[in-house]
């Protein structure tokens, strides 16, 4: 695998689980602080919005447009499900996603698709 794009759509996601799973794995005293931290990262999509959990391309394959292809396919999937907006929240010290979005914080919109990466 050279790249992956993860999103939540229709109640399904690449990763998942709930409070019960965390407490079951870590116990009450170690699980509750983890749940508090996880709650900070919870993002509920707005109507018509697909929220990406992340996107990654193997370092050996970066700069070849793979990230752009992943975003293009994500935009097509979003459009197929009636989403007109895609959101990917990133920290400002991560240069790769900014490169794929031409350095803007603006969300990618479907169906026109995302900007091309690697240009």
PDB file of C-alpha atoms in Angstrom:
ATOM      1  CA  UNK A   1       0.000   0.000   0.000  1.00  0.00           C
ATOM      2  CA  UNK A   2       1.334   3.424  -0.919  1.00  0.00           C
ATOM      3  CA  UNK A   3      -1.467   5.639   0.370  1.00  0.00           C
ATOM      4  CA  UNK A   4      -4.677   5.731   2.342  1.00  0.00           C
ATOM      5  CA  UNK A   5      -7.517   8.199   2.816  1.00  0.00           C
ATOM      6  CA  UNK A   6      -9.848   7.666   5.757  1.00  0.00           C
ATOM      7  CA  UNK A   7     -13.287   9.180   6.298  1.00  0.00           C
ATOM      8  CA  UNK A   8     -16.528   8.677   8.159  1.00  0.00           C
ATOM      9  CA  UNK A   9     -19.654   8.205   6.134  1.00  0.00           C
ATOM     10  CA  UNK A  10     -23.013   6.658   6.968  1.00  0.00           C
ATOM     11  CA  UNK A  11     -21.950   5.673  10.469  1.00  0.00           C
ATOM     12  CA  UNK A  12     -18.922   3.746   9.193  1.00  0.00           C
ATOM     13  CA  UNK A  13     -15.235   4.604   9.483  1.00  0.00           C
ATOM     14  CA  UNK A  14     -11.775   3.131   9.215  1.00  0.00           C
ATOM     15  CA  UNK A  15     -11.472   3.313  12.977  1.00  0.00           C
ATOM     16  CA  UNK A  16     -14.203   3.149  15.532  1.00  0.00           C
ATOM     17  CA  UNK A  17     -15.308   2.149  18.948  1.00  0.00           C
ATOM     18  CA  UNK A  18     -16.964   3.804  21.826  1.00  0.00           C
ATOM     19  CA  UNK A  19     -16.634   4.552  25.511  1.00  0.00           C
ATOM     20  CA  UNK A  20     -17.452   0.979  26.462  1.00  0.00           C
ATOM     21  CA  UNK A  21     -14.613  -0.301  24.254  1.00  0.00           C
ATOM     22  CA  UNK A  22     -12.084   2.092  25.805  1.00  0.00           C
ATOM     23  CA  UNK A  23     -13.102   1.276  29.381  1.00  0.00           C
ATOM     24  CA  UNK A  24     -13.073  -2.424  28.545  1.00  0.00           C
ATOM     25  CA  UNK A  25      -9.538  -2.206  27.174  1.00  0.00           C
ATOM     26  CA  UNK A  26      -8.026   0.155  29.772  1.00  0.00           C
ATOM     27  CA  UNK A  27     -10.249  -0.085  32.847  1.00  0.00           C
ATOM     28  CA  UNK A  28     -12.167   2.759  34.430  1.00  0.00           C
ATOM     29  CA  UNK A  29      -9.265   4.701  35.929  1.00  0.00           C
ATOM     30  CA  UNK A  30      -7.025   4.555  32.859  1.00  0.00           C
ATOM     31  CA  UNK A  31      -9.905   4.673  30.356  1.00  0.00           C
ATOM     32  CA  UNK A  32     -11.712   7.807  31.531  1.00  0.00           C
ATOM     33  CA  UNK A  33      -8.763  10.175  30.923  1.00  0.00           C
ATOM     34  CA  UNK A  34      -8.351   8.667  27.443  1.00  0.00           C
ATOM     35  CA  UNK A  35     -12.035   9.293  26.727  1.00  0.00           C
ATOM     36  CA  UNK A  36     -11.642  12.921  27.771  1.00  0.00           C
ATOM     37  CA  UNK A  37      -8.784  13.383  25.291  1.00  0.00           C
ATOM     38  CA  UNK A  38     -10.642  11.546  22.524  1.00  0.00           C
ATOM     39  CA  UNK A  39     -13.668  13.797  23.049  1.00  0.00           C
ATOM     40  CA  UNK A  40     -11.510  16.776  22.051  1.00  0.00           C
ATOM     41  CA  UNK A  41     -10.984  15.204  18.632  1.00  0.00           C
ATOM     42  CA  UNK A  42     -14.605  14.248  17.954  1.00  0.00           C
ATOM     43  CA  UNK A  43     -15.884  15.980  14.842  1.00  0.00           C
ATOM     44  CA  UNK A  44     -19.502  15.775  13.833  1.00  0.00           C
ATOM     45  CA  UNK A  45     -20.121  16.416  10.133  1.00  0.00           C
ATOM     46  CA  UNK A  46     -22.493  19.201   9.183  1.00  0.00           C
ATOM     47  CA  UNK A  47     -25.322  18.418   6.784  1.00  0.00           C
ATOM     48  CA  UNK A  48     -23.883  17.642   3.358  1.00  0.00           C
ATOM     49  CA  UNK A  49     -20.346  17.316   4.718  1.00  0.00           C
ATOM     50  CA  UNK A  50     -17.946  14.375   4.623  1.00  0.00           C
ATOM     51  CA  UNK A  51     -15.292  14.499   7.363  1.00  0.00           C
ATOM     52  CA  UNK A  52     -11.951  12.932   6.556  1.00  0.00           C
ATOM     53  CA  UNK A  53     -10.063  11.309   9.424  1.00  0.00           C
ATOM     54  CA  UNK A  54      -6.795  11.583   7.562  1.00  0.00           C
ATOM     55  CA  UNK A  55      -4.764  11.006   4.438  1.00  0.00           C
ATOM     56  CA  UNK A  56      -1.261   9.590   4.139  1.00  0.00           C
ATOM     57  CA  UNK A  57       1.129   8.665   1.351  1.00  0.00           C
ATOM     58  CA  UNK A  58       4.279   6.607   1.863  1.00  0.00           C
ATOM     59  CA  UNK A  59       7.296   8.928   1.832  1.00  0.00           C
ATOM     60  CA  UNK A  60       8.878   6.992  -1.055  1.00  0.00           C
ATOM     61  CA  UNK A  61       5.855   7.780  -3.261  1.00  0.00           C
ATOM     62  CA  UNK A  62       5.173  11.410  -2.378  1.00  0.00           C
ATOM     63  CA  UNK A  63       5.220  14.036  -5.095  1.00  0.00           C
ATOM     64  CA  UNK A  64       3.685  11.690  -7.681  1.00  0.00           C
ATOM     65  CA  UNK A  65       0.089  12.872  -7.394  1.00  0.00           C
ATOM     66  CA  UNK A  66      -1.109   9.959  -5.233  1.00  0.00           C
ATOM     67  CA  UNK A  67      -2.507  12.274  -2.549  1.00  0.00           C
ATOM     68  CA  UNK A  68      -4.373  14.178  -5.250  1.00  0.00           C
ATOM     69  CA  UNK A  69      -5.830  10.932  -6.607  1.00  0.00           C
ATOM     70  CA  UNK A  70      -6.965   9.944  -3.114  1.00  0.00           C
ATOM     71  CA  UNK A  71      -8.635  13.342  -2.668  1.00  0.00           C
ATOM     72  CA  UNK A  72     -10.246  13.113  -6.108  1.00  0.00           C
ATOM     73  CA  UNK A  73     -11.737   9.712  -5.266  1.00  0.00           C
ATOM     74  CA  UNK A  74     -12.872  11.024  -1.887  1.00  0.00           C
ATOM     75  CA  UNK A  75     -14.598  13.942  -3.655  1.00  0.00           C
ATOM     76  CA  UNK A  76     -16.342  11.508  -6.031  1.00  0.00           C
ATOM     77  CA  UNK A  77     -17.472   9.364  -3.102  1.00  0.00           C
ATOM     78  CA  UNK A  78     -18.744  12.458  -1.283  1.00  0.00           C
ATOM     79  CA  UNK A  79     -20.705  13.560  -4.348  1.00  0.00           C
ATOM     80  CA  UNK A  80     -22.184  10.066  -4.738  1.00  0.00           C
ATOM     81  CA  UNK A  81     -23.519  10.367  -1.182  1.00  0.00           C
ATOM     82  CA  UNK A  82     -24.913  13.872  -1.593  1.00  0.00           C
ATOM     83  CA  UNK A  83     -22.073  15.633   0.208  1.00  0.00           C
ATOM     84  CA  UNK A  84     -21.051  18.969  -1.247  1.00  0.00           C
ATOM     85  CA  UNK A  85     -18.230  19.653   1.199  1.00  0.00           C
ATOM     86  CA  UNK A  86     -15.214  17.689   2.469  1.00  0.00           C
ATOM     87  CA  UNK A  87     -13.450  18.630   5.698  1.00  0.00           C
ATOM     88  CA  UNK A  88      -9.963  17.565   6.724  1.00  0.00           C
ATOM     89  CA  UNK A  89      -8.723  19.187   9.910  1.00  0.00           C
ATOM     90  CA  UNK A  90      -4.928  19.395  10.123  1.00  0.00           C
ATOM     91  CA  UNK A  91      -2.450  21.078  12.407  1.00  0.00           C
ATOM     92  CA  UNK A  92      -0.656  24.066  10.928  1.00  0.00           C
ATOM     93  CA  UNK A  93       2.786  22.466  11.323  1.00  0.00           C
ATOM     94  CA  UNK A  94       1.909  19.613   8.941  1.00  0.00           C
ATOM     95  CA  UNK A  95       3.044  20.798   5.481  1.00  0.00           C
ATOM     96  CA  UNK A  96       1.780  17.867   3.377  1.00  0.00           C
ATOM     97  CA  UNK A  97      -1.996  18.482   3.530  1.00  0.00           C
ATOM     98  CA  UNK A  98      -1.427  22.176   2.867  1.00  0.00           C
ATOM     99  CA  UNK A  99       0.476  21.200  -0.242  1.00  0.00           C
ATOM    100  CA  UNK A 100      -2.516  19.173  -1.443  1.00  0.00           C
ATOM    101  CA  UNK A 101      -4.937  22.010  -0.769  1.00  0.00           C
ATOM    102  CA  UNK A 102      -2.737  24.729  -2.225  1.00  0.00           C
ATOM    103  CA  UNK A 103      -2.038  26.003   1.312  1.00  0.00           C
ATOM    104  CA  UNK A 104      -5.601  27.098   1.995  1.00  0.00           C
ATOM    105  CA  UNK A 105      -7.733  26.152   4.934  1.00  0.00           C
ATOM    106  CA  UNK A 106     -10.751  26.062   2.663  1.00  0.00           C
ATOM    107  CA  UNK A 107     -12.515  22.728   2.392  1.00  0.00           C
ATOM    108  CA  UNK A 108     -12.407  20.809  -0.845  1.00  0.00           C
ATOM    109  CA  UNK A 109     -15.766  20.885  -2.571  1.00  0.00           C
ATOM    110  CA  UNK A 110     -17.364  18.159  -4.662  1.00  0.00           C
ATOM    111  CA  UNK A 111     -18.117  17.416  -7.463  1.00  0.00           C
ATOM    112  CA  UNK A 112     -15.510  19.712  -8.990  1.00  0.00           C
ATOM    113  CA  UNK A 113     -12.900  17.856  -6.973  1.00  0.00           C
ATOM    114  CA  UNK A 114      -9.830  18.854  -5.060  1.00  0.00           C
ATOM    115  CA  UNK A 115      -6.776  20.662  -6.300  1.00  0.00           C
ATOM    116  CA  UNK A 116      -4.068  18.422  -7.677  1.00  0.00           C
ATOM    117  CA  UNK A 117      -1.221  17.526  -5.338  1.00  0.00           C
ATOM    118  CA  UNK A 118       2.358  17.500  -6.437  1.00  0.00           C
ATOM    119  CA  UNK A 119       2.157  20.498  -8.756  1.00  0.00           C
TER     120      UNK A 119
END
